[in-house]
PDB file of C-alpha atoms in Angstrom:
ATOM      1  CA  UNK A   1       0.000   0.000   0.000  1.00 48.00           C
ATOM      2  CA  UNK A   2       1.446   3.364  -0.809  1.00 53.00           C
ATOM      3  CA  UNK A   3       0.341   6.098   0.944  1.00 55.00           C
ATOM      4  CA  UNK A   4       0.560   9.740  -0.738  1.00 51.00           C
ATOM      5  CA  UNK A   5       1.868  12.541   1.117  1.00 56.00           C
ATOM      6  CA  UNK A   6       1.340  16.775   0.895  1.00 54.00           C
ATOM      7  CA  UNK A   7       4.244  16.757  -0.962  1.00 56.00           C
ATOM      8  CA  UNK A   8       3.766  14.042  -3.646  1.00 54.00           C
ATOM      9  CA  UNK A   9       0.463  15.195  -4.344  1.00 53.00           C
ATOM     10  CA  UNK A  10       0.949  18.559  -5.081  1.00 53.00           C
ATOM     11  CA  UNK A  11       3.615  17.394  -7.783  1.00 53.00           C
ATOM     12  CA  UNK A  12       1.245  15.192  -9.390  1.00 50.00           C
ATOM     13  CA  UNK A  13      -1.053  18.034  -9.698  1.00 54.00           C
ATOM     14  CA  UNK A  14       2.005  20.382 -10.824  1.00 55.00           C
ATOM     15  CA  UNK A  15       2.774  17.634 -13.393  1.00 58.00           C
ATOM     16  CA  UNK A  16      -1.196  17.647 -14.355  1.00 57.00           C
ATOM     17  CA  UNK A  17      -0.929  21.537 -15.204  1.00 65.00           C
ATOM     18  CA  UNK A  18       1.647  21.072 -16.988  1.00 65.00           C
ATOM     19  CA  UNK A  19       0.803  18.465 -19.304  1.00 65.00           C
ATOM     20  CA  UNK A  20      -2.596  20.519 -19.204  1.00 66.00           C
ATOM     21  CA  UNK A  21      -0.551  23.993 -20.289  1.00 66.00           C
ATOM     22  CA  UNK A  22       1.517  21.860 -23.100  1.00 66.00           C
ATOM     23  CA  UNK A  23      -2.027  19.981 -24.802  1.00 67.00           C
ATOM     24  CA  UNK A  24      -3.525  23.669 -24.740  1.00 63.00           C
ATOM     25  CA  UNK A  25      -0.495  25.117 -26.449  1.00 64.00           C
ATOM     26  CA  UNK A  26      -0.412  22.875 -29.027  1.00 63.00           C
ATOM     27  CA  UNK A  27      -3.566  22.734 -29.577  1.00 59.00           C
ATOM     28  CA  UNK A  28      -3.800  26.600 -29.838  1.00 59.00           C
ATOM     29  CA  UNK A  29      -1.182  26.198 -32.240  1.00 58.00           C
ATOM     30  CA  UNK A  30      -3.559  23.257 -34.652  1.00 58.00           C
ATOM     31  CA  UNK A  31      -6.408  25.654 -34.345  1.00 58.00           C
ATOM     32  CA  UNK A  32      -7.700  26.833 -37.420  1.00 63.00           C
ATOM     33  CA  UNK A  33      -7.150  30.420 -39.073  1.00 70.00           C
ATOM     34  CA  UNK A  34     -10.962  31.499 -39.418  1.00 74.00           C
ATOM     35  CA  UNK A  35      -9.806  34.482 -41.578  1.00 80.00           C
ATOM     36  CA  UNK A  36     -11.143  32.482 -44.874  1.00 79.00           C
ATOM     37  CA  UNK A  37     -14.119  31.398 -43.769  1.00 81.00           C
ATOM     38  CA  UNK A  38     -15.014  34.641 -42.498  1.00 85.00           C
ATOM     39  CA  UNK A  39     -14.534  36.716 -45.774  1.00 87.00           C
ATOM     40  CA  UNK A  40     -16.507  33.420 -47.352  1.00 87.00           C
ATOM     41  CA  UNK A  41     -19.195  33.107 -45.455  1.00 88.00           C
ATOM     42  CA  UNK A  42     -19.747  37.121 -45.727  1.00 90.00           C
ATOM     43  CA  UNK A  43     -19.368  36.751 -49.852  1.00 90.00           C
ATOM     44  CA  UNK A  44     -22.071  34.497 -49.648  1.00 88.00           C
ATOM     45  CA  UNK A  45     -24.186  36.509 -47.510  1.00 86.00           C
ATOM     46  CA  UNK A  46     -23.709  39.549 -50.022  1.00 87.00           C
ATOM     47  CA  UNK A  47     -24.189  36.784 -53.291  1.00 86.00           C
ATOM     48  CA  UNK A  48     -27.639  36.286 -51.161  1.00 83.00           C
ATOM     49  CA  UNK A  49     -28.647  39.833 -51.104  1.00 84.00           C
ATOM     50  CA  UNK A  50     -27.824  40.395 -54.533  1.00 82.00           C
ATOM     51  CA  UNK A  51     -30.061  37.626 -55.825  1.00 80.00           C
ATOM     52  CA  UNK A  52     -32.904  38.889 -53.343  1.00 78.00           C
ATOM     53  CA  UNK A  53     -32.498  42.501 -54.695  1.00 76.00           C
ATOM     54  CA  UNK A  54     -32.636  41.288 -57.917  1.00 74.00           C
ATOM     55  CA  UNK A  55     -35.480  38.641 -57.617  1.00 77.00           C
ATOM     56  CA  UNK A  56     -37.280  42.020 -55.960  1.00 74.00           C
ATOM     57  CA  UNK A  57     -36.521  43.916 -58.819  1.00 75.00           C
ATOM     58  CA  UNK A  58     -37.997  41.328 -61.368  1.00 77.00           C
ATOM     59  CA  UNK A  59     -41.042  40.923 -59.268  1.00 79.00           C
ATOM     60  CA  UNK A  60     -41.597  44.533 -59.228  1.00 82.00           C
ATOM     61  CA  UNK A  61     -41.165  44.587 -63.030  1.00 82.00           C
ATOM     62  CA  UNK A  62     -43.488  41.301 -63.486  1.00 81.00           C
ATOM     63  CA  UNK A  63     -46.786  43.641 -61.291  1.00 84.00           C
ATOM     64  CA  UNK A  64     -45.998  46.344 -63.369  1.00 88.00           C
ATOM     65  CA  UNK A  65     -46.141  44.331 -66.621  1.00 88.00           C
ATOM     66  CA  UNK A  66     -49.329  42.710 -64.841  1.00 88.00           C
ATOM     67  CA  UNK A  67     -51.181  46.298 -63.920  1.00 89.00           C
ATOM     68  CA  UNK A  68     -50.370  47.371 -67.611  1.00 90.00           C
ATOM     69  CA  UNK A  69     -51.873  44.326 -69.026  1.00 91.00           C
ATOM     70  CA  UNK A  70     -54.654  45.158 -66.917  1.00 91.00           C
ATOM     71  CA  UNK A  71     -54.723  48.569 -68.063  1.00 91.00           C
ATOM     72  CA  UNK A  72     -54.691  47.626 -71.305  1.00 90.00           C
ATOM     73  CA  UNK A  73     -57.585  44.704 -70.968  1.00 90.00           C
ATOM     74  CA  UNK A  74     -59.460  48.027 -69.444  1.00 90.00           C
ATOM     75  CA  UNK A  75     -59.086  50.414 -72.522  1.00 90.00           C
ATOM     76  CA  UNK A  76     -59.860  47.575 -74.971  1.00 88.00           C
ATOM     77  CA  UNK A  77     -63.098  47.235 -73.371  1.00 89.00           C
ATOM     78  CA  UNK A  78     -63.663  50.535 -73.078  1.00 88.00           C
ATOM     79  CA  UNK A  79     -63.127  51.131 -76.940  1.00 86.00           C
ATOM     80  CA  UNK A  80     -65.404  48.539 -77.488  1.00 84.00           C
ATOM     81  CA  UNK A  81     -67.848  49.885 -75.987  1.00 86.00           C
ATOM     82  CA  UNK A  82     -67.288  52.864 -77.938  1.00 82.00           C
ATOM     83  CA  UNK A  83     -67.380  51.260 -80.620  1.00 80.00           C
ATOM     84  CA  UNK A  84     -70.651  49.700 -80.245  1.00 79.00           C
ATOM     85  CA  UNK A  85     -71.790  53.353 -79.229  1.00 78.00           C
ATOM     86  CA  UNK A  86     -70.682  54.032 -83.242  1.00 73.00           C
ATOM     87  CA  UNK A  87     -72.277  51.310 -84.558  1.00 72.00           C
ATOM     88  CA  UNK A  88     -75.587  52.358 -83.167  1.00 71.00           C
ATOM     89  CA  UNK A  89     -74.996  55.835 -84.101  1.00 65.00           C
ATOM     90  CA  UNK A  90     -74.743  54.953 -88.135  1.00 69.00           C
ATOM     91  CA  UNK A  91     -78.008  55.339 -88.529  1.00 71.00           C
ATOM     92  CA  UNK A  92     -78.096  58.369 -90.337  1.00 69.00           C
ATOM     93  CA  UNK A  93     -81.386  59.817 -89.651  1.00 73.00           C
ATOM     94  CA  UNK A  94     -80.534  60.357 -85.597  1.00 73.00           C
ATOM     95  CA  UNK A  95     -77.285  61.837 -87.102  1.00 73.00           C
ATOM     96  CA  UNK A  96     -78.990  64.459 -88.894  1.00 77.00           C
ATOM     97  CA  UNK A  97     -81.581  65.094 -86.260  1.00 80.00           C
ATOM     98  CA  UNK A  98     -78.381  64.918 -83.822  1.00 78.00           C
ATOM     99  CA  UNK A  99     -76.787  67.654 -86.055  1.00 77.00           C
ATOM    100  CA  UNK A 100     -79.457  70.072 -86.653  1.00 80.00           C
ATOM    101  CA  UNK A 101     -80.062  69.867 -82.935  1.00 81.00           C
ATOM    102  CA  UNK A 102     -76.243  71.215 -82.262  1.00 78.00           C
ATOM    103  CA  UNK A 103     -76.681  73.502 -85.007  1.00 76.00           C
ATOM    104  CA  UNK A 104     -75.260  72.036 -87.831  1.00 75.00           C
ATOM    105  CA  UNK A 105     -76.772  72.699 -90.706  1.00 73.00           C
ATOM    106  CA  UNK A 106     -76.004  71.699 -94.959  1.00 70.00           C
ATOM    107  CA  UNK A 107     -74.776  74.601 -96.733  1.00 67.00           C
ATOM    108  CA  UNK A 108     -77.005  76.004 -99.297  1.00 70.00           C
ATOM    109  CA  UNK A 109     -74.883  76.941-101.891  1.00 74.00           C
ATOM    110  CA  UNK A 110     -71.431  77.050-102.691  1.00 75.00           C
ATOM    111  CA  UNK A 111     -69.679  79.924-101.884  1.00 74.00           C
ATOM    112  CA  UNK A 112     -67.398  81.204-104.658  1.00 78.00           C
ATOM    113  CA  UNK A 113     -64.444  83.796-104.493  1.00 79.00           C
ATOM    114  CA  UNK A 114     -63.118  86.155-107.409  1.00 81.00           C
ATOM    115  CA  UNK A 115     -59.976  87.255-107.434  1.00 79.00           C
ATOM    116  CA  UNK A 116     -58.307  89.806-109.683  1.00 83.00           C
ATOM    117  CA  UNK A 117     -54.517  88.379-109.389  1.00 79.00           C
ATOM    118  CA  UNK A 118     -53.684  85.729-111.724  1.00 76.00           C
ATOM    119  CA  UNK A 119     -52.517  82.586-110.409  1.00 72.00           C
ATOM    120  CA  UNK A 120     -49.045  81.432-111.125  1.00 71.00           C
ATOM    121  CA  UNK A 121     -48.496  79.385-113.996  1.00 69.00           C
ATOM    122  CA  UNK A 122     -44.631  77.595-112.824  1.00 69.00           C
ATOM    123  CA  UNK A 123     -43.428  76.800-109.576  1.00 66.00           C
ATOM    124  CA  UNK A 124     -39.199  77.390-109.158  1.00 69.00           C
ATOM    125  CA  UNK A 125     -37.737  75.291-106.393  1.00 66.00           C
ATOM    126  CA  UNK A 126     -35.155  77.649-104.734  1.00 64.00           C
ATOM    127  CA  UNK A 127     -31.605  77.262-105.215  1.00 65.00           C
ATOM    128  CA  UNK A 128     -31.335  75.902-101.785  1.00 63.00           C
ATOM    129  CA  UNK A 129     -33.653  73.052-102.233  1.00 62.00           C
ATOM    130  CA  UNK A 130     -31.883  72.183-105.076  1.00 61.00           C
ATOM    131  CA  UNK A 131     -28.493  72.204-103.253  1.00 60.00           C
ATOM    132  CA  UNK A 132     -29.974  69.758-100.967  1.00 60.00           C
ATOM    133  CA  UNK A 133     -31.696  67.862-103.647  1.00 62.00           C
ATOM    134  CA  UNK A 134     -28.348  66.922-105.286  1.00 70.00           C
ATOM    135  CA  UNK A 135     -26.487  66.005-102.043  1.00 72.00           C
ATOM    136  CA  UNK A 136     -29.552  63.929-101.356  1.00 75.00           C
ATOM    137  CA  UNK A 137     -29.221  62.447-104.864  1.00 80.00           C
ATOM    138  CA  UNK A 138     -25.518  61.994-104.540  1.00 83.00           C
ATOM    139  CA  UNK A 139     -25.639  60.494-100.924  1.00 85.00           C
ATOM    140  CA  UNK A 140     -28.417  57.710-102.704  1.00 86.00           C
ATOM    141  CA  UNK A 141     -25.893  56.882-105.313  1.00 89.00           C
ATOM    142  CA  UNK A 142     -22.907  56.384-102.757  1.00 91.00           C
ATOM    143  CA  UNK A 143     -25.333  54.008-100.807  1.00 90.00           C
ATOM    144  CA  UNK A 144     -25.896  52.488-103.608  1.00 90.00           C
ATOM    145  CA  UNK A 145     -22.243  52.026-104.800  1.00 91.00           C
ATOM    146  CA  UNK A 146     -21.915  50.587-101.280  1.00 91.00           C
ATOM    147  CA  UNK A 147     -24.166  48.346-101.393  1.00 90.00           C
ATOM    148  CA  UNK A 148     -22.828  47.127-104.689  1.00 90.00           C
ATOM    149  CA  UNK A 149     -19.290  46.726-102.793  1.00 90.00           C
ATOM    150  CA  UNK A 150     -20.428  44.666-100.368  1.00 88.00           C
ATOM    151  CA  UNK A 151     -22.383  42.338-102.181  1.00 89.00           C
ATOM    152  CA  UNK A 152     -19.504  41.784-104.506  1.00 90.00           C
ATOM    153  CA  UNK A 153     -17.331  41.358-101.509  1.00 88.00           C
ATOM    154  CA  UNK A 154     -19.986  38.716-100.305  1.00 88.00           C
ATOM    155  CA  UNK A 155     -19.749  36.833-103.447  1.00 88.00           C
ATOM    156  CA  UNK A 156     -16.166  36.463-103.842  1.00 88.00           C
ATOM    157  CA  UNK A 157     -15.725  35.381-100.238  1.00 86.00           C
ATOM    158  CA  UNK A 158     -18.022  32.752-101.093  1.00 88.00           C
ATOM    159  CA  UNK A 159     -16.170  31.802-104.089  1.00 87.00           C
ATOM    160  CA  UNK A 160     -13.053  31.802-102.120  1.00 86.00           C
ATOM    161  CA  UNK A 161     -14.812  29.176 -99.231  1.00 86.00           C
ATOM    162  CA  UNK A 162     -16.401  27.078-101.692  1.00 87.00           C
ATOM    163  CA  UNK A 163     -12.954  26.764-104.130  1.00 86.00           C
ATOM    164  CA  UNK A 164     -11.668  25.787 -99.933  1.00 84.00           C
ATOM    165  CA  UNK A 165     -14.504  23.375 -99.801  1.00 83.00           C
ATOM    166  CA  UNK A 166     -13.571  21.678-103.261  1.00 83.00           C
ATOM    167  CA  UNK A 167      -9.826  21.671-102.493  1.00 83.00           C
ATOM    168  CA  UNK A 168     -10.229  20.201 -98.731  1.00 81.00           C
ATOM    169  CA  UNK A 169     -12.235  16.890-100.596  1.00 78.00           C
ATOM    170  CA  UNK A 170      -9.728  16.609-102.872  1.00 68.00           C
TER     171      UNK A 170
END
């Protein structure tokens, strides 16, 4: 039987700390740098609120599209019913009653003006006009020379890939 004294025990328990002291150094040591998951875990917290904002965004846009559908639905009824309001209206006896009521009347006769001044026999364009008439002209015919360029260009590239074409095959 061994019996402990004062002494003994307190190096035990000196030896305990120790070991204790050495396993939390090292592991202080293993720990992991958090740095990393830190910065990740707040880029995916900002990917998140991007794709909220934007989901709120195209949301927003989708009732807006819906109210001007609606909108839309509401005037197309609405000239329907105006145009059923025509319809009826053709008859053209309740027109004529409808007009003479507001005071519109036919005309009796036709109502003729004489003048002593001659009209003129030729129109001149001005020189102006005609300045921009030629530009206009000339800026028709470079479109058109263009346009001749690059369908000639078109065709000859398309000689040149089918002549590749025939060449590769053979």
């Amino acid at each position: 039987m061994v019996l402990a004294t004062p002494t003994s025990e307190s190096i035990y328990r000196k030896q305990i700390t120790k070991n204790k002291k050495i396993r939390l150094q090292k592991n202080f040591n293993k720990r992991i740098n958090m740095t990393p998951y830190i910065f990740l875990s707040i880029f995916i917290c900002i990917m998140g609120i991007i794709q909220v904002l934007a989901t709120d965004k195209i949301s927003t846009i989708g009732y807006e599209t819906k109210n001007i559908k609606l909108i839309n639905n509401d005037l197309s009824a609405e000239i329907a019913e105006l145009e059923v309001e025509i319809a009826t209206l053709i008859d053209i006896d309740n027109i004529n009653l409808k007009a003479i009521e507001l005071g519109m009347n036919k005309q009796t006769s036709d109502l003729f003006i004489k003048s002593d001044v001659p009209l003129i026999k030729t129109s001149y364009i001005p020189e102006k006009y005609k300045y921009y008439n030629e530009a206009f002209e000339r800026q028709k015919k470079e479109q058109k020379v263009e346009l001749a360029k690059n369908i000639f260009s078109d065709f000859i590239s398309f000689l040149n890939k089918t002549k590749d074409a025939i060449l590769k095959l053979f």
